[in-house]
Amino acid sequence: MAEAAFHPPRRKRRVFERYQAPFPVGADGGDFRMCRADMVNNNVVVRSPEDMDQLYNKGYFGKGILSRSRPVYSISDPSLVSKWQGANLKMPIITSKKYQQRVQWAKSALQEQGFDSCSVTKILDNYTRPLEFPFLEKGGAEQTGESCDTMGPNTENTELSRQSSTDTGNVVTSSPEHQKESCQKAYAEGDPASDAVLALGSKEREPADVEETAQVSCQKHGSHVHCGCKAKGGPEQESCNMAKSRERAPEYVLVQEEEENSLCPEEGSADEEGSAHEQENFVKKEKLICRRNPFRIFEYLQLSLEEAFFLVYALGCLTVYYGEEPLTILKLWEIFSEVKPSFKTTYMAYHYFRSKGWVPKVGLKYGTDLLLYRKGPPFYHASYSVIAELVDNNFEGSLRRPLSWMSLSGLNRTTVNASKELMLCYLIKPSDMTEEEMATPECLKRIKVQELIVTRWVSSRERSEQDDL
């Protein structure tokens, strides 16, 4: 057996972020944070935006379910964001066409629940009516002036067009009591049925008084609405309330719409050049209208079972809940082993490589168990594709993936074509280890690891090397 030659990892050409830390726990323990995850349909998901940020940015754990990797999904249209950037807006901006598409999705969801067409129309009309935009920030100041129009996207003093509604009042008021009352009104108005069915992935709305609903909602939208509400309970209760309010509270979006009879001549156009030329110089006046999003889609961070158990067992910075019950380490070991029969084997390999400083990710797309990254996916391409096997001292056992020469050659060719190397990771357990010991994660202390790198043997290259000797 030849000695393996280790090659340096391939660095990515464009790196747009700075490396922070290998784990979500600082060396001094000063930025320690206990994160929360939930078991949903045999999957482990993180819902809190703060926890998602912490786990991915400092350890590259998990994957955004609506993103390629980093959980950065947003419904905002990037072209509209750049178009209205002078207004310093802090709300998602979408086109009228996309908004109507979400209205149709909400309509289909309501019809599937048995609502008749008349009720669906009434609910959606009430839920999606124009709202008074809370404020417009310019230079850090809050402004609540009258509605103003804008012509064209490239005006120097970009202002937000607002459409007043006689049915809804201003969200921002002068006194704290009035602020709280307005905040409650903004979140309490509308058909109760719409709150229960127009948020994708949200639970049915639990009976609660309007004050509590407004309270947690205002905590979420603290950057937009200053309502004077105070949180009750400790940090854990506040985090739980924030997660629940994120699903219950409505999401406000800005919809770009064209004003009726909004055609007006462009500045600097000559009147004597004729009507045909004037039509070319006409621009449409557009405005942004604040509405509720009738069909919400949430971004979650999905953790693999190995990542979730490593955060719980090795780092102690994550708690996994099933419903409202936190699961212990032994319970997680048992549940994960039932959900994924090969969990013990793959976790042993994951734990070993994480402890060595690698960032292991799921290698399903390359037909292997793990992919090993140096520092993280944003900085380097994966160096190794790993297959993990649990064997005894004689390298024998019931292999999860018996490889023939043909399958091994094909897997190696696939790995090489992706500029990676194939690694066989043998997890050696002592012959005297019993099933009772394997039933707890304490068995990791007695496991030994043997790595084997598979490379393709090229006869012509070998012959030329022998001739040189």
Tab-separated table of C-alpha atoms in Angstrom, residues 37-431:
chain	number	residue	atom	x	y	z
A	37	ALA	CA	-34.053	23.632	17.102
A	38	ASP	CA	-37.228	21.628	16.525
A	39	MET	CA	-37.882	18.113	15.266
A	40	VAL	CA	-40.281	18.413	12.316
A	41	ASN	CA	-41.072	15.280	10.296
A	42	ASN	CA	-37.794	13.590	11.307
A	43	ASN	CA	-35.858	16.739	10.364
A	44	VAL	CA	-34.101	19.219	12.623
A	45	VAL	CA	-34.855	22.856	11.757
A	46	VAL	CA	-33.814	26.147	13.344
A	47	ARG	CA	-36.404	28.923	13.087
A	48	SER	CA	-34.968	31.851	15.006
A	49	PRO	CA	-33.136	34.293	12.688
A	50	GLU	CA	-30.567	35.026	15.408
A	51	ASP	CA	-29.828	31.318	15.913
A	52	MET	CA	-29.633	30.740	12.157
A	53	ASP	CA	-27.150	33.577	11.873
A	54	GLN	CA	-25.040	32.279	14.738
A	55	LEU	CA	-24.862	28.656	13.627
A	56	TYR	CA	-24.151	29.282	9.962
A	57	ASN	CA	-21.814	32.259	10.169
A	58	LYS	CA	-19.569	30.825	12.876
A	59	GLY	CA	-19.611	27.147	12.001
A	60	TYR	CA	-21.349	26.713	8.629
A	61	PHE	CA	-23.830	24.324	10.173
A	62	GLY	CA	-26.965	23.487	8.201
A	63	LYS	CA	-28.455	24.757	4.980
A	64	GLY	CA	-31.221	27.245	4.223
A	65	ILE	CA	-34.227	25.374	2.863
A	66	LEU	CA	-34.992	28.172	0.360
A	67	SER	CA	-31.383	29.088	-0.421
A	68	ARG	CA	-28.459	27.274	-1.989
A	69	SER	CA	-26.571	27.180	1.290
A	70	ARG	CA	-26.564	30.369	3.368
A	71	PRO	CA	-30.088	31.199	4.631
A	72	VAL	CA	-30.516	34.570	2.909
A	73	TYR	CA	-33.859	34.107	1.123
A	74	SER	CA	-35.901	37.290	0.700
A	75	ILE	CA	-39.032	38.040	-1.296
A	76	SER	CA	-37.653	41.462	-2.283
A	77	ASP	CA	-36.972	42.071	-5.957
A	78	PRO	CA	-33.277	43.123	-6.185
A	79	SER	CA	-33.946	45.438	-9.124
A	80	LEU	CA	-36.665	47.273	-7.183
A	81	VAL	CA	-34.465	47.512	-4.094
A	82	SER	CA	-31.747	49.257	-6.108
A	83	LYS	CA	-34.371	51.374	-7.856
A	84	TRP	CA	-35.798	52.740	-4.611
A	85	GLN	CA	-32.576	52.749	-2.596
A	86	GLY	CA	-32.742	56.501	-2.038
A	87	ALA	CA	-35.808	56.070	0.163
A	88	ASN	CA	-33.949	54.059	2.868
A	89	LEU	CA	-36.734	51.495	3.039
A	90	LYS	CA	-36.633	48.594	5.491
A	91	MET	CA	-39.455	46.509	4.052
A	92	PRO	CA	-39.539	43.971	1.192
A	93	ILE	CA	-40.365	45.472	-2.214
A	94	ILE	CA	-42.102	43.379	-4.873
A	95	THR	CA	-43.893	44.037	-8.130
A	96	SER	CA	-47.652	44.122	-8.450
A	97	LYS	CA	-47.555	40.978	-10.600
A	98	LYS	CA	-45.740	38.964	-7.924
A	99	TYR	CA	-48.096	40.255	-5.267
A	100	GLN	CA	-51.133	39.158	-7.271
A	101	GLN	CA	-49.505	35.749	-7.653
A	102	ARG	CA	-49.303	35.423	-3.881
A	103	VAL	CA	-52.926	36.496	-3.620
A	104	GLN	CA	-53.841	33.636	-5.986
A	105	TRP	CA	-51.855	31.199	-3.854
A	106	ALA	CA	-53.714	32.374	-0.765
A	107	LYS	CA	-57.013	32.062	-2.634
A	108	SER	CA	-56.233	28.453	-3.543
A	109	ALA	CA	-55.248	27.677	0.054
A	110	LEU	CA	-58.531	29.080	1.375
A	111	GLN	CA	-60.597	27.222	-1.219
A	112	GLU	CA	-58.908	23.950	-0.294
A	113	GLN	CA	-60.043	24.500	3.293
A	114	GLY	CA	-63.677	24.717	2.223
A	115	PHE	CA	-64.318	28.447	2.032
A	116	ASP	CA	-66.753	29.534	-0.665
A	117	SER	CA	-65.781	32.061	-3.318
A	118	CYS	CA	-67.675	34.917	-1.688
A	119	SER	CA	-65.953	34.382	1.668
A	120	VAL	CA	-62.543	34.033	0.022
A	121	THR	CA	-62.981	37.299	-1.855
A	122	LYS	CA	-64.124	39.092	1.283
A	123	ILE	CA	-61.235	37.768	3.376
A	124	LEU	CA	-58.575	38.626	0.813
A	125	ASP	CA	-59.998	42.063	0.055
A	126	ASN	CA	-59.963	42.861	3.746
A	127	TYR	CA	-56.490	41.390	4.320
A	128	THR	CA	-54.708	42.928	1.298
A	129	ARG	CA	-56.171	46.431	1.379
A	130	PRO	CA	-53.693	49.336	1.312
A	131	LEU	CA	-52.231	50.400	4.643
A	132	GLU	CA	-50.679	53.639	5.789
A	133	PHE	CA	-46.932	53.222	5.641
A	134	PRO	CA	-45.560	53.760	9.191
A	135	PHE	CA	-42.664	56.079	8.384
A	136	LEU	CA	-40.033	56.942	5.844
A	137	GLU	CA	-36.458	57.178	7.080
A	138	LYS	CA	-34.115	59.779	5.690
A	139	GLY	CA	-30.912	60.478	7.545
A	140	GLY	CA	-32.105	58.461	10.534
A	141	ALA	CA	-35.175	60.617	11.178
A	142	GLU	CA	-38.773	59.461	11.136
A	143	GLN	CA	-41.118	61.286	8.806
A	144	THR	CA	-44.866	60.945	8.612
A	145	GLY	CA	-45.772	63.632	6.117
A	146	GLU	CA	-48.448	63.532	3.474
A	147	SER	CA	-48.408	61.196	0.489
A	148	CYS	CA	-45.962	62.090	-2.261
A	149	ASP	CA	-45.572	60.795	-5.792
A	150	THR	CA	-42.484	60.056	-7.817
A	151	MET	CA	-41.848	60.037	-11.522
A	152	GLY	CA	-39.400	57.496	-12.850
A	153	PRO	CA	-36.836	55.417	-10.972
A	154	ASN	CA	-33.789	57.664	-11.244
A	155	THR	CA	-34.923	60.882	-9.614
A	156	GLU	CA	-32.333	62.300	-7.231
A	157	ASN	CA	-34.745	62.944	-4.374
A	158	THR	CA	-36.548	59.628	-4.335
A	159	GLU	CA	-39.673	59.770	-2.203
A	160	LEU	CA	-42.148	57.104	-1.235
A	161	SER	CA	-45.638	57.375	-2.663
A	162	ARG	CA	-48.223	56.452	-0.112
A	163	GLN	CA	-51.890	55.861	-0.572
A	164	SER	CA	-54.028	56.817	2.394
A	165	SER	CA	-56.756	54.466	3.496
A	166	THR	CA	-59.840	55.614	5.313
A	167	ASP	CA	-60.241	52.195	6.934
A	168	THR	CA	-56.837	52.090	8.650
A	169	GLY	CA	-55.198	54.681	10.820
A	170	ASN	CA	-51.558	55.690	11.148
A	171	VAL	CA	-49.361	53.201	12.958
A	172	VAL	CA	-47.066	55.834	14.418
A	173	THR	CA	-48.695	58.151	16.914
A	174	SER	CA	-47.544	60.674	19.443
A	175	SER	CA	-48.188	59.218	22.891
A	176	PRO	CA	-47.147	55.710	24.082
A	177	GLU	CA	-50.759	54.879	24.997
A	178	HIS	CA	-51.939	55.866	21.552
A	179	GLN	CA	-49.037	53.968	20.002
A	180	LYS	CA	-50.009	50.784	21.799
A	181	GLU	CA	-53.647	51.208	20.847
A	182	SER	CA	-52.756	51.743	17.192
A	183	CYS	CA	-50.401	48.777	17.210
A	184	GLN	CA	-53.126	46.547	18.589
A	185	LYS	CA	-55.536	47.814	15.976
A	186	ALA	CA	-53.104	47.221	13.120
A	187	TYR	CA	-52.550	43.608	14.087
A	188	ALA	CA	-56.075	42.830	15.217
A	189	GLU	CA	-57.959	44.117	12.165
A	190	GLY	CA	-59.024	41.760	9.426
A	191	ASP	CA	-60.868	38.473	9.341
A	192	PRO	CA	-59.555	36.030	11.992
A	193	ALA	CA	-59.757	33.218	9.464
A	194	SER	CA	-57.193	34.920	7.269
A	195	ASP	CA	-54.601	34.980	10.056
A	196	ALA	CA	-54.933	31.229	10.514
A	197	VAL	CA	-54.551	30.133	6.895
A	198	LEU	CA	-52.525	32.737	5.027
A	199	ALA	CA	-49.138	31.982	6.588
A	200	LEU	CA	-47.415	28.941	5.108
A	201	GLY	CA	-46.006	26.614	7.711
A	202	SER	CA	-47.587	28.439	10.644
A	203	LYS	CA	-49.660	26.755	13.289
A	204	GLU	CA	-53.316	27.447	13.888
A	205	ARG	CA	-53.734	30.595	15.833
A	206	GLU	CA	-54.117	29.872	19.515
A	207	PRO	CA	-56.749	31.766	21.519
A	208	ALA	CA	-55.069	34.789	23.030
A	209	ASP	CA	-56.109	38.295	23.768
A	210	VAL	CA	-55.285	41.096	21.394
A	211	GLU	CA	-52.814	42.683	23.782
A	212	GLU	CA	-50.493	39.648	23.830
A	213	THR	CA	-50.680	39.302	20.068
A	214	ALA	CA	-49.842	42.950	19.566
A	215	GLN	CA	-47.087	42.679	22.138
A	216	VAL	CA	-45.131	39.880	20.486
A	217	SER	CA	-45.828	41.265	17.035
A	218	CYS	CA	-44.475	44.645	17.958
A	219	GLN	CA	-41.340	42.997	19.323
A	220	LYS	CA	-40.683	41.466	15.920
A	221	HIS	CA	-41.306	44.661	14.000
A	222	GLY	CA	-39.460	46.821	16.488
A	223	SER	CA	-37.480	48.521	13.741
A	224	HIS	CA	-40.675	49.688	12.055
A	225	VAL	CA	-43.167	50.249	14.852
A	226	HIS	CA	-42.344	51.740	18.228
A	227	CYS	CA	-45.317	50.765	20.297
A	228	GLY	CA	-43.921	50.822	23.817
A	229	CYS	CA	-44.747	47.162	24.511
A	230	LYS	CA	-42.485	45.359	26.990
A	231	ALA	CA	-41.537	41.693	26.939
A	232	LYS	CA	-42.487	39.499	29.870
A	233	GLY	CA	-40.474	36.570	31.184
A	234	GLY	CA	-36.835	35.604	30.815
A	235	PRO	CA	-34.655	35.375	27.713
A	236	GLU	CA	-35.835	31.833	26.876
A	237	GLN	CA	-39.485	32.860	27.062
A	238	GLU	CA	-38.768	35.942	24.978
A	239	SER	CA	-37.020	33.842	22.330
A	240	CYS	CA	-39.945	31.422	22.240
A	241	ASN	CA	-42.428	34.282	21.940
A	242	MET	CA	-40.411	35.842	19.135
A	243	ALA	CA	-40.428	32.573	17.182
A	244	LYS	CA	-44.173	32.193	17.594
A	245	SER	CA	-44.917	35.830	16.768
A	246	ARG	CA	-42.824	35.537	13.626
A	247	GLU	CA	-45.328	33.020	12.298
A	248	ARG	CA	-48.478	34.690	13.668
A	249	ALA	CA	-47.721	38.320	12.884
A	250	PRO	CA	-48.464	39.614	9.398
A	251	GLU	CA	-45.640	40.496	7.057
A	252	TYR	CA	-45.790	43.937	5.485
A	253	VAL	CA	-44.510	44.427	1.939
A	254	LEU	CA	-44.267	47.370	-0.415
A	255	VAL	CA	-45.931	46.781	-3.771
A	256	GLN	CA	-44.848	48.886	-6.742
A	257	GLU	CA	-47.928	49.904	-8.694
A	258	GLU	CA	-48.628	52.342	-11.478
A	259	GLU	CA	-50.899	55.265	-10.774
A	260	GLU	CA	-54.013	55.694	-12.844
A	261	ASN	CA	-53.638	58.377	-15.539
A	262	SER	CA	-50.011	58.682	-14.507
A	263	LEU	CA	-48.532	59.427	-17.919
A	264	CYS	CA	-46.815	62.794	-17.905
A	265	PRO	CA	-44.228	64.407	-20.232
A	266	GLU	CA	-40.592	63.933	-19.348
A	267	GLU	CA	-38.699	67.029	-18.261
A	268	GLY	CA	-36.859	68.742	-21.109
A	269	SER	CA	-39.064	67.408	-23.927
A	270	ALA	CA	-39.817	69.844	-26.741
A	271	ASP	CA	-43.495	70.624	-27.379
A	272	GLU	CA	-42.999	71.479	-31.019
A	273	GLU	CA	-41.593	68.099	-32.065
A	274	GLY	CA	-44.997	66.510	-32.500
A	275	SER	CA	-47.263	64.154	-30.604
A	276	ALA	CA	-45.444	61.001	-31.774
A	277	HIS	CA	-42.203	62.161	-30.256
A	278	GLU	CA	-43.990	63.275	-27.086
A	279	GLN	CA	-45.355	59.760	-26.538
A	280	GLU	CA	-41.787	58.441	-26.432
A	281	ASN	CA	-40.832	60.973	-23.774
A	282	PHE	CA	-43.757	60.106	-21.528
A	283	VAL	CA	-42.889	58.264	-18.301
A	284	LYS	CA	-45.145	56.396	-15.930
A	285	LYS	CA	-45.576	57.606	-12.400
A	286	GLU	CA	-45.087	54.735	-9.962
A	287	LYS	CA	-45.758	54.464	-6.270
A	288	LEU	CA	-45.158	52.017	-3.437
A	289	ILE	CA	-48.186	50.848	-1.492
A	290	CYS	CA	-47.907	49.099	1.855
A	291	ARG	CA	-49.923	45.874	2.051
A	292	ARG	CA	-49.965	42.632	4.002
A	293	ASN	CA	-48.378	39.586	2.415
A	294	PRO	CA	-51.263	37.085	2.079
A	295	PHE	CA	-49.036	34.035	1.533
A	296	ARG	CA	-45.887	33.932	3.650
A	297	ILE	CA	-42.967	31.604	3.024
A	298	PHE	CA	-40.427	31.228	5.833
A	299	GLU	CA	-36.723	30.537	5.554
A	300	TYR	CA	-35.477	27.874	7.969
A	301	LEU	CA	-32.034	26.435	8.636
A	302	GLN	CA	-32.145	22.659	8.237
A	303	LEU	CA	-29.502	20.731	10.157
A	304	SER	CA	-28.417	17.226	9.280
A	305	LEU	CA	-28.789	14.717	12.104
A	306	GLU	CA	-25.009	14.600	12.521
A	307	GLU	CA	-24.750	18.390	12.747
A	308	ALA	CA	-27.574	18.625	15.260
A	309	PHE	CA	-26.132	15.927	17.522
A	310	PHE	CA	-22.654	17.449	17.362
A	311	LEU	CA	-24.024	20.816	18.482
A	312	VAL	CA	-25.894	19.169	21.347
A	313	TYR	CA	-23.345	16.578	22.471
A	314	ALA	CA	-19.933	18.013	21.614
A	315	LEU	CA	-20.500	21.780	21.906
A	316	GLY	CA	-23.533	21.982	24.178
A	317	CYS	CA	-24.891	25.057	22.402
A	318	LEU	CA	-28.135	23.617	20.980
A	319	THR	CA	-31.330	22.234	22.465
A	320	VAL	CA	-33.590	20.124	20.242
A	321	TYR	CA	-37.304	20.193	21.054
A	322	TYR	CA	-40.059	17.816	20.085
A	323	GLY	CA	-43.134	19.981	20.493
A	324	GLU	CA	-42.431	21.796	23.750
A	325	GLU	CA	-40.329	19.006	25.270
A	326	PRO	CA	-36.521	19.281	25.152
A	327	LEU	CA	-34.830	16.018	24.189
A	328	THR	CA	-31.892	14.628	26.148
A	329	ILE	CA	-28.647	13.432	24.570
A	330	LEU	CA	-29.553	9.753	25.072
A	331	LYS	CA	-33.014	10.317	23.614
A	332	LEU	CA	-31.544	12.058	20.575
A	333	TRP	CA	-29.047	9.217	20.059
A	334	GLU	CA	-31.928	6.752	20.124
A	335	ILE	CA	-34.280	8.773	17.896
A	336	PHE	CA	-31.641	9.631	15.297
A	337	SER	CA	-30.581	5.987	15.109
A	338	GLU	CA	-34.181	4.994	14.384
A	339	VAL	CA	-34.684	7.723	11.798
A	340	LYS	CA	-31.383	6.936	10.059
A	341	PRO	CA	-30.067	3.366	10.577
A	342	SER	CA	-26.518	4.411	9.607
A	343	PHE	CA	-26.506	7.407	11.940
A	344	LYS	CA	-24.024	5.973	14.449
A	345	THR	CA	-21.477	5.249	11.738
A	346	THR	CA	-21.801	8.570	9.946
A	347	TYR	CA	-21.800	10.548	13.188
A	348	MET	CA	-18.579	8.903	14.355
A	349	ALA	CA	-16.924	10.007	11.115
A	350	TYR	CA	-18.503	13.469	11.372
A	351	HIS	CA	-17.332	13.913	14.961
A	352	TYR	CA	-13.809	12.817	14.062
A	353	PHE	CA	-13.377	15.193	11.119
A	354	ARG	CA	-15.009	18.142	12.912
A	355	SER	CA	-12.601	17.623	15.778
A	356	LYS	CA	-9.734	17.741	13.284
A	357	GLY	CA	-10.831	21.180	12.040
A	358	TRP	CA	-12.642	20.154	8.846
A	359	VAL	CA	-16.164	21.299	8.002
A	360	PRO	CA	-18.071	18.148	6.958
A	361	LYS	CA	-21.193	18.531	4.839
A	362	VAL	CA	-23.590	15.963	3.395
A	363	GLY	CA	-22.038	14.269	0.341
A	364	LEU	CA	-25.222	12.872	-1.165
A	365	LYS	CA	-24.824	14.655	-4.513
A	366	TYR	CA	-21.481	12.889	-5.084
A	367	GLY	CA	-22.660	9.472	-3.885
A	368	THR	CA	-20.744	9.573	-0.585
A	369	ASP	CA	-21.489	10.179	3.094
A	370	LEU	CA	-19.536	13.385	3.717
A	371	LEU	CA	-17.691	16.187	1.946
A	372	LEU	CA	-14.756	17.774	3.762
A	373	TYR	CA	-14.116	21.515	3.475
A	374	ARG	CA	-11.229	23.512	4.878
A	375	LYS	CA	-12.616	26.425	6.934
A	376	GLY	CA	-15.976	26.304	5.125
A	377	PRO	CA	-17.737	26.182	1.741
A	378	PRO	CA	-17.367	29.951	1.080
A	379	PHE	CA	-13.555	29.749	1.104
A	380	TYR	CA	-12.489	26.411	-0.386
A	381	HIS	CA	-13.872	23.700	-2.606
A	382	ALA	CA	-14.403	20.330	-0.947
A	383	SER	CA	-11.147	18.362	-0.748
A	384	TYR	CA	-12.421	14.851	0.005
A	385	SER	CA	-15.495	12.723	-0.527
A	386	VAL	CA	-15.779	10.324	2.410
A	387	ILE	CA	-17.395	6.906	2.749
A	388	ALA	CA	-17.663	5.743	6.376
A	389	GLU	CA	-17.689	2.075	7.392
A	390	LEU	CA	-17.869	0.482	10.854
A	391	VAL	CA	-15.578	-2.561	11.111
A	392	ASP	CA	-13.840	-4.713	13.735
A	393	ASN	CA	-10.149	-5.096	14.437
A	394	ASN	CA	-9.725	-7.301	11.346
A	395	PHE	CA	-11.428	-4.733	9.098
A	396	GLU	CA	-14.398	-7.051	8.754
A	397	GLY	CA	-18.060	-6.445	9.405
A	398	SER	CA	-21.435	-5.940	7.785
A	399	LEU	CA	-20.447	-3.167	5.397
A	400	ARG	CA	-23.089	-0.575	4.627
A	401	ARG	CA	-21.863	-0.226	1.070
A	402	PRO	CA	-20.022	-3.257	-0.345
A	403	LEU	CA	-17.962	-1.929	-3.244
A	404	SER	CA	-17.085	-3.994	-6.288
A	405	TRP	CA	-14.182	-3.013	-8.527
A	406	MET	CA	-16.621	-1.615	-11.051
A	407	SER	CA	-18.585	0.510	-8.561
A	408	LEU	CA	-15.378	1.683	-6.863
A	409	SER	CA	-13.882	2.706	-10.214
A	410	GLY	CA	-17.033	4.612	-11.179
A	411	LEU	CA	-17.245	6.362	-7.799
A	412	ASN	CA	-13.584	7.306	-7.965
A	413	ARG	CA	-13.967	8.656	-11.513
A	414	THR	CA	-16.947	10.788	-10.412
A	415	THR	CA	-14.961	12.146	-7.486
A	416	VAL	CA	-11.871	12.950	-9.576
A	417	ASN	CA	-13.957	14.718	-12.220
A	418	ALA	CA	-15.232	17.000	-9.428
A	419	SER	CA	-11.603	17.785	-8.404
A	420	LYS	CA	-11.860	15.841	-5.168
A	421	GLU	CA	-10.272	12.739	-3.685
A	422	LEU	CA	-12.107	9.657	-2.494
A	423	MET	CA	-11.477	8.692	1.128
A	424	LEU	CA	-12.567	5.500	2.873
A	425	CYS	CA	-12.949	6.129	6.599
A	426	TYR	CA	-12.890	2.889	8.619
A	427	LEU	CA	-14.239	3.220	12.157
A	428	ILE	CA	-12.683	0.377	14.163
A	429	LYS	CA	-14.562	-0.784	17.239
A	430	PRO	CA	-13.016	-3.143	19.795
A	431	SER	CA	-14.052	-6.771	19.600
